[in-house]
Amino acid sequence: MQTDKPLSTEIDASIPTAARMYDHYLGGKDNYAADRAACEELDKVVPSTRRLALNNRRFLQRVVRTLAEEHGIRQFLDHGSGLPTQDNVHQVAQRIDPDSRVVYVDNDPMVLVHGRALLEQDERTAVIHADMRETEGILAHPDTQRLIDFSQPVAVLFNSVFHCIPDSDTDGPLAVATRVRERLVPGSAMVMCQLVSEDPEVRDFVTDFMDKATQGHWGRVRQEKDVATLFEGLEILEPGLVEVSTWRPDTEVAPRQLTHEWIEFGGVGIVR
């Protein structure tokens, strides 16, 4: 994706963003009245959203731990990382190996401000202000070049973000995933999940609502088959592509998604 218009570095509290809405659902404090109001309206039609957000966060933590412990990956590139919360990617990875390196990417200026403040003492972690579709710019960024060695395995994370970008031959989810994947060596991992629904009314409502609420910073709610397309050619780790609360839960009594009007669906693919 090439654009002549730079990303805004100003925070507009009157327009909800996906990152701040997600922060609210996780119980964070880095959100505004507009974000909370949008969440309240969304909950009227899809009331499982808070549980969905919490389960998605736990999925991310389990994925990072699994890739670090079982696959020896020490480099993580997190697209659409959102606002810092508890047990972020770098914290999970660095508990396994303190030398693990993480680059966070987000287009929300609030993420940049809070992320850099949190990480200013950590030389192994950086936050880049960029659109996740700007693959070449992200990979060529000085912080990426400093921290990520693409001759070694890398875990690339697209966790609950592809629904934020529309379909496009050049900048849609498949095109973005393909561009990144082409730069990865065998042993690397692609973590991808997004909001899906098999109910067309739910898909249409949420897509329209979020597009209007965020003033165009949204893609669409898709179907499970659309997510499966992203993993073609990858070796998918067990248990496969699933609703994320069922991806290698820590215990048999771990929280599960209670309703399924929409779910977070995806998994982990290994480059061979």
C-alpha positions as a Markdown table, in Angstrom:
| # | Residue | x | y | z |
|---|---|---|---|---|
| 1 | Met | 0.0 | 0.0 | 0.0 |
| 2 | Gln | 1.4 | 3.4 | -1.0 |
| 3 | Thr | -0.1 | 6.6 | 0.3 |
| 4 | Asp | 0.8 | 10.2 | 0.1 |
| 5 | Lys | -1.2 | 11.1 | 3.2 |
| 6 | Pro | 0.7 | 10.6 | 6.4 |
| 7 | Leu | -1.0 | 9.0 | 9.4 |
| 8 | Ser | -2.5 | 11.5 | 11.8 |
| 9 | Thr | -0.6 | 11.9 | 15.1 |
| 10 | Glu | -3.5 | 13.7 | 16.7 |
| 11 | Ile | -5.9 | 11.9 | 19.1 |
| 12 | Asp | -9.6 | 12.6 | 18.3 |
| 13 | Ala | -11.6 | 11.6 | 21.4 |
| 14 | Ser | -14.9 | 12.1 | 19.6 |
| 15 | Ile | -14.4 | 9.3 | 17.1 |
| 16 | Pro | -14.3 | 5.7 | 18.4 |
| 17 | Thr | -11.4 | 3.5 | 17.4 |
| 18 | Ala | -11.1 | -0.2 | 17.4 |
| 19 | Ala | -8.1 | -0.1 | 19.6 |
| 20 | Arg | -9.8 | 2.0 | 22.3 |
| 21 | Met | -13.0 | 0.0 | 22.1 |
| 22 | Tyr | -10.9 | -3.2 | 22.6 |
| 23 | Asp | -9.2 | -1.5 | 25.6 |
| 24 | His | -12.6 | -0.7 | 27.2 |
| 25 | Tyr | -13.7 | -4.3 | 26.7 |
| 26 | Leu | -10.5 | -5.5 | 28.4 |
| 27 | Gly | -11.2 | -3.3 | 31.4 |
| 28 | Gly | -8.5 | -0.7 | 30.4 |
| 29 | Lys | -8.6 | 3.1 | 31.1 |
| 30 | Asp | -7.2 | 4.4 | 27.8 |
| 31 | Asn | -10.5 | 5.1 | 26.2 |
| 32 | Tyr | -13.1 | 7.9 | 25.9 |
| 33 | Ala | -16.8 | 8.4 | 26.2 |
| 34 | Ala | -17.3 | 7.9 | 22.4 |
| 35 | Asp | -15.6 | 4.5 | 22.6 |
| 36 | Arg | -17.7 | 3.4 | 25.6 |
| 37 | Ala | -20.9 | 4.6 | 23.9 |
| 38 | Ala | -20.0 | 2.6 | 20.7 |
| 39 | Cys | -19.4 | -0.5 | 22.8 |
| 40 | Glu | -22.8 | -0.1 | 24.5 |
| 41 | Glu | -24.6 | 0.1 | 21.2 |
| 42 | Leu | -22.7 | -2.9 | 19.8 |
| 43 | Asp | -23.6 | -4.9 | 22.9 |
| 44 | Lys | -27.3 | -4.5 | 22.1 |
| 45 | Val | -26.9 | -6.8 | 19.1 |
| 46 | Val | -23.8 | -8.8 | 19.8 |
| 47 | Pro | -23.8 | -9.1 | 23.7 |
| 48 | Ser | -20.9 | -11.6 | 23.8 |
| 49 | Thr | -18.3 | -9.0 | 22.6 |
| 50 | Arg | -16.7 | -8.4 | 26.0 |
| 51 | Arg | -16.2 | -12.1 | 26.5 |
| 52 | Leu | -14.9 | -12.4 | 22.9 |
| 53 | Ala | -12.3 | -9.7 | 23.5 |
| 54 | Leu | -11.1 | -11.3 | 26.7 |
| 55 | Asn | -10.8 | -14.7 | 25.1 |
| 56 | Asn | -9.0 | -13.2 | 22.2 |
| 57 | Arg | -6.4 | -11.7 | 24.5 |
| 58 | Arg | -5.9 | -15.0 | 26.3 |
| 59 | Phe | -5.5 | -16.7 | 22.9 |
| 60 | Leu | -2.7 | -14.2 | 22.0 |
| 61 | Gln | -0.9 | -14.9 | 25.2 |
| 62 | Arg | -1.1 | -18.7 | 24.7 |
| 63 | Val | 0.0 | -18.5 | 21.1 |
| 64 | Val | 3.1 | -16.4 | 22.0 |
| 65 | Arg | 4.0 | -18.7 | 24.8 |
| 66 | Thr | 3.6 | -21.8 | 22.6 |
| 67 | Leu | 5.7 | -20.4 | 19.8 |
| 68 | Ala | 8.5 | -19.3 | 22.2 |
| 69 | Glu | 8.5 | -22.5 | 24.3 |
| 70 | Glu | 7.8 | -25.2 | 21.7 |
| 71 | His | 9.1 | -23.6 | 18.5 |
| 72 | Gly | 12.0 | -21.5 | 19.8 |
| 73 | Ile | 10.9 | -18.3 | 18.1 |
| 74 | Arg | 12.5 | -15.2 | 19.6 |
| 75 | Gln | 11.2 | -12.5 | 17.2 |
| 76 | Phe | 7.6 | -11.2 | 17.1 |
| 77 | Leu | 6.1 | -8.7 | 14.7 |
| 78 | Asp | 2.7 | -7.7 | 16.0 |
| 79 | His | 0.4 | -5.9 | 13.5 |
| 80 | Gly | -2.5 | -3.8 | 14.9 |
| 81 | Ser | -1.2 | -4.4 | 18.4 |
| 82 | Gly | -3.6 | -2.1 | 20.2 |
| 83 | Leu | -3.1 | -0.3 | 23.5 |
| 84 | Pro | -0.7 | -1.8 | 26.0 |
| 85 | Thr | -2.5 | -4.0 | 28.6 |
| 86 | Gln | -1.4 | -6.7 | 31.0 |
| 87 | Asp | 0.7 | -9.6 | 29.7 |
| 88 | Asn | 1.6 | -8.0 | 26.4 |
| 89 | Val | 3.5 | -9.9 | 23.7 |
| 90 | His | 7.0 | -8.8 | 24.8 |
| 91 | Gln | 6.2 | -9.7 | 28.5 |
| 92 | Val | 5.0 | -13.2 | 27.6 |
| 93 | Ala | 7.9 | -13.8 | 25.2 |
| 94 | Gln | 10.6 | -12.4 | 27.5 |
| 95 | Arg | 9.5 | -14.6 | 30.4 |
| 96 | Ile | 10.6 | -17.5 | 28.2 |
| 97 | Asp | 13.7 | -15.7 | 27.0 |
| 98 | Pro | 14.7 | -12.2 | 28.1 |
| 99 | Asp | 16.4 | -11.6 | 24.8 |
| 100 | Ser | 13.2 | -12.0 | 22.8 |
| 101 | Arg | 12.5 | -9.1 | 20.5 |
| 102 | Val | 9.2 | -7.5 | 19.6 |
| 103 | Val | 8.0 | -4.9 | 17.2 |
| 104 | Tyr | 4.5 | -3.5 | 17.6 |
| 105 | Val | 2.7 | -1.9 | 14.7 |
| 106 | Asp | -0.5 | 0.3 | 15.0 |
| 107 | Asn | -2.0 | 3.2 | 13.2 |
| 108 | Asp | -3.7 | 4.7 | 16.3 |
| 109 | Pro | -1.7 | 7.6 | 17.6 |
| 110 | Met | -2.8 | 6.8 | 21.2 |
| 111 | Val | -1.1 | 3.4 | 20.9 |
| 112 | Leu | 2.1 | 5.2 | 19.8 |
| 113 | Val | 2.0 | 7.5 | 22.8 |
| 114 | His | 1.2 | 4.9 | 25.5 |
| 115 | Gly | 3.3 | 2.2 | 23.9 |
| 116 | Arg | 6.5 | 4.2 | 23.7 |
| 117 | Ala | 6.1 | 5.5 | 27.2 |
| 118 | Leu | 5.8 | 1.9 | 28.5 |
| 119 | Leu | 8.7 | 0.6 | 26.4 |
| 120 | Glu | 11.2 | 3.4 | 26.6 |
| 121 | Gln | 13.4 | 1.4 | 29.0 |
| 122 | Asp | 13.2 | -1.8 | 26.9 |
| 123 | Glu | 15.7 | -1.8 | 24.0 |
| 124 | Arg | 14.4 | -5.2 | 22.7 |
| 125 | Thr | 10.9 | -3.8 | 22.0 |
| 126 | Ala | 9.6 | -1.0 | 19.8 |
| 127 | Val | 6.4 | 0.6 | 18.6 |
| 128 | Ile | 5.9 | 1.7 | 15.0 |
| 129 | His | 3.2 | 4.1 | 13.9 |
| 130 | Ala | 2.0 | 2.6 | 10.6 |
| 131 | Asp | -0.9 | 1.2 | 8.7 |
| 132 | Met | -0.6 | -2.6 | 8.8 |
| 133 | Arg | -1.0 | -2.6 | 5.0 |
| 134 | Glu | 2.2 | -0.7 | 4.5 |
| 135 | Thr | 4.3 | -3.9 | 4.5 |
| 136 | Glu | 7.5 | -2.5 | 2.8 |
| 137 | Gly | 7.5 | 0.5 | 5.1 |
| 138 | Ile | 7.1 | -1.6 | 8.2 |
| 139 | Leu | 9.8 | -4.1 | 7.2 |
| 140 | Ala | 12.2 | -1.3 | 6.2 |
| 141 | His | 11.6 | 0.8 | 9.4 |
| 142 | Pro | 14.8 | 1.4 | 11.4 |
| 143 | Asp | 13.3 | -0.3 | 14.5 |
| 144 | Thr | 12.3 | -3.4 | 12.5 |
| 145 | Gln | 15.7 | -3.5 | 10.9 |
| 146 | Arg | 17.3 | -3.1 | 14.4 |
| 147 | Leu | 15.3 | -5.8 | 16.1 |
| 148 | Ile | 14.1 | -8.4 | 13.6 |
| 149 | Asp | 16.5 | -10.6 | 11.6 |
| 150 | Phe | 14.4 | -12.0 | 8.7 |
| 151 | Ser | 17.1 | -14.7 | 8.0 |
| 152 | Gln | 15.8 | -16.3 | 11.2 |
| 153 | Pro | 12.3 | -17.5 | 12.1 |
| 154 | Val | 9.8 | -14.7 | 13.0 |
| 155 | Ala | 6.3 | -14.9 | 14.4 |
| 156 | Val | 4.0 | -12.5 | 12.6 |
| 157 | Leu | 0.8 | -11.6 | 14.4 |
| 158 | Phe | -2.4 | -10.4 | 12.8 |
| 159 | Asn | -4.5 | -10.9 | 15.9 |
| 160 | Ser | -8.1 | -9.7 | 15.6 |
| 161 | Val | -7.2 | -7.0 | 13.0 |
| 162 | Phe | -8.1 | -8.2 | 9.5 |
| 163 | His | -11.7 | -7.2 | 10.0 |
| 164 | Cys | -10.4 | -3.6 | 10.3 |
| 165 | Ile | -9.4 | -3.5 | 6.6 |
| 166 | Pro | -11.7 | -3.9 | 3.6 |
| 167 | Asp | -11.3 | -6.4 | 0.8 |
| 168 | Ser | -8.9 | -5.4 | -2.0 |
| 169 | Asp | -6.7 | -7.2 | -4.5 |
| 170 | Thr | -3.7 | -5.1 | -3.3 |
| 171 | Asp | -4.4 | -4.2 | 0.3 |
| 172 | Gly | -7.0 | -6.8 | 1.5 |
| 173 | Pro | -6.2 | -9.4 | 4.2 |
| 174 | Leu | -5.0 | -12.0 | 1.7 |
| 175 | Ala | -2.7 | -9.6 | -0.1 |
| 176 | Val | -1.2 | -8.3 | 3.1 |
| 177 | Ala | -0.7 | -11.8 | 4.6 |
| 178 | Thr | 0.9 | -12.9 | 1.3 |
| 179 | Arg | 3.4 | -10.0 | 1.2 |
| 180 | Val | 4.6 | -10.6 | 4.7 |
| 181 | Arg | 4.7 | -14.4 | 4.3 |
| 182 | Glu | 7.0 | -14.1 | 1.2 |
| 183 | Arg | 9.6 | -12.5 | 3.5 |
| 184 | Leu | 9.6 | -15.3 | 6.1 |
| 185 | Val | 12.0 | -18.2 | 6.3 |
| 186 | Pro | 10.9 | -21.8 | 7.1 |
| 187 | Gly | 10.1 | -22.2 | 10.8 |
| 188 | Ser | 8.4 | -18.8 | 10.9 |
| 189 | Ala | 4.8 | -18.5 | 12.1 |
| 190 | Met | 1.7 | -16.6 | 10.9 |
| 191 | Val | -0.9 | -16.0 | 13.6 |
| 192 | Met | -4.2 | -14.9 | 12.1 |
| 193 | Cys | -7.7 | -14.5 | 13.4 |
| 194 | Gln | -10.6 | -12.2 | 12.9 |
| 195 | Leu | -14.2 | -11.6 | 13.7 |
| 196 | Val | -16.5 | -13.9 | 11.8 |
| 197 | Ser | -20.2 | -14.8 | 11.7 |
| 198 | Glu | -22.2 | -17.3 | 9.7 |
| 199 | Asp | -25.3 | -15.1 | 10.2 |
| 200 | Pro | -25.6 | -12.6 | 7.3 |
| 201 | Glu | -27.7 | -10.2 | 9.4 |
| 202 | Val | -25.0 | -10.1 | 12.1 |
| 203 | Arg | -22.2 | -9.6 | 9.5 |
| 204 | Asp | -24.1 | -6.8 | 7.9 |
| 205 | Phe | -25.1 | -5.0 | 11.1 |
| 206 | Val | -21.6 | -5.0 | 12.7 |
| 207 | Thr | -19.9 | -4.1 | 9.5 |
| 208 | Asp | -22.2 | -1.2 | 8.9 |
| 209 | Phe | -22.2 | -0.1 | 12.5 |
| 210 | Met | -18.4 | -0.1 | 12.9 |
| 211 | Asp | -17.8 | 1.5 | 9.6 |
| 212 | Lys | -20.0 | 4.4 | 10.6 |
| 213 | Ala | -18.8 | 4.6 | 14.2 |
| 214 | Thr | -15.1 | 4.7 | 13.2 |
| 215 | Gln | -15.7 | 6.9 | 10.2 |
| 216 | Gly | -14.5 | 4.4 | 7.6 |
| 217 | His | -11.7 | 2.8 | 9.6 |
| 218 | Trp | -13.2 | -0.7 | 9.2 |
| 219 | Gly | -13.3 | -3.6 | 6.8 |
| 220 | Arg | -16.0 | -6.2 | 7.4 |
| 221 | Val | -17.0 | -9.2 | 9.4 |
| 222 | Arg | -16.3 | -12.2 | 7.3 |
| 223 | Gln | -16.9 | -16.0 | 7.4 |
| 224 | Glu | -14.8 | -18.9 | 8.5 |
| 225 | Lys | -14.0 | -19.9 | 4.9 |
| 226 | Asp | -12.5 | -16.4 | 4.3 |
| 227 | Val | -10.1 | -16.9 | 7.2 |
| 228 | Ala | -9.2 | -20.4 | 6.0 |
| 229 | Thr | -8.0 | -18.9 | 2.7 |
| 230 | Leu | -5.3 | -17.0 | 4.5 |
| 231 | Phe | -3.7 | -20.3 | 5.7 |
| 232 | Glu | -3.4 | -22.1 | 2.4 |
| 233 | Gly | 0.1 | -23.5 | 2.0 |
| 234 | Leu | 0.9 | -23.2 | 5.7 |
| 235 | Glu | 1.2 | -26.1 | 8.1 |
| 236 | Ile | -1.6 | -25.4 | 10.6 |
| 237 | Leu | -0.8 | -26.2 | 14.2 |
| 238 | Glu | -3.3 | -28.4 | 16.1 |
| 239 | Pro | -6.1 | -28.0 | 16.9 |
| 240 | Gly | -6.5 | -26.3 | 13.5 |
| 241 | Leu | -8.6 | -23.2 | 12.7 |
| 242 | Val | -11.1 | -22.8 | 15.6 |
| 243 | Glu | -13.0 | -20.4 | 17.8 |
| 244 | Val | -10.0 | -19.0 | 19.7 |
| 245 | Ser | -11.1 | -19.8 | 23.2 |
| 246 | Thr | -10.7 | -23.5 | 22.2 |
| 247 | Trp | -7.2 | -23.1 | 20.9 |
| 248 | Arg | -5.0 | -25.1 | 23.4 |
| 249 | Pro | -6.8 | -23.8 | 26.6 |
| 250 | Asp | -4.7 | -23.8 | 29.7 |
| 251 | Thr | -7.2 | -25.8 | 31.7 |
| 252 | Glu | -10.4 | -27.7 | 31.1 |
| 253 | Val | -12.3 | -25.0 | 33.0 |
| 254 | Ala | -10.8 | -22.1 | 31.0 |
| 255 | Pro | -13.3 | -19.4 | 29.9 |
| 256 | Arg | -15.1 | -20.3 | 26.7 |
| 257 | Gln | -17.2 | -18.2 | 24.2 |
| 258 | Leu | -20.7 | -18.6 | 25.5 |
| 259 | Thr | -22.7 | -17.4 | 22.5 |
| 260 | His | -21.8 | -17.6 | 18.9 |
| 261 | Glu | -23.6 | -14.7 | 17.1 |
| 262 | Trp | -20.1 | -13.9 | 16.1 |
| 263 | Ile | -16.8 | -15.4 | 17.1 |
| 264 | Glu | -13.1 | -14.8 | 16.8 |
| 265 | Phe | -11.8 | -17.5 | 14.4 |
| 266 | Gly | -8.3 | -18.4 | 13.4 |
| 267 | Gly | -5.2 | -20.2 | 14.4 |
| 268 | Val | -1.4 | -20.6 | 13.8 |
| 269 | Gly | 0.3 | -21.6 | 10.5 |
| 270 | Ile | 4.0 | -22.6 | 10.2 |
| 271 | Val | 6.0 | -21.7 | 7.1 |
| 272 | Arg | 7.7 | -24.8 | 5.7 |
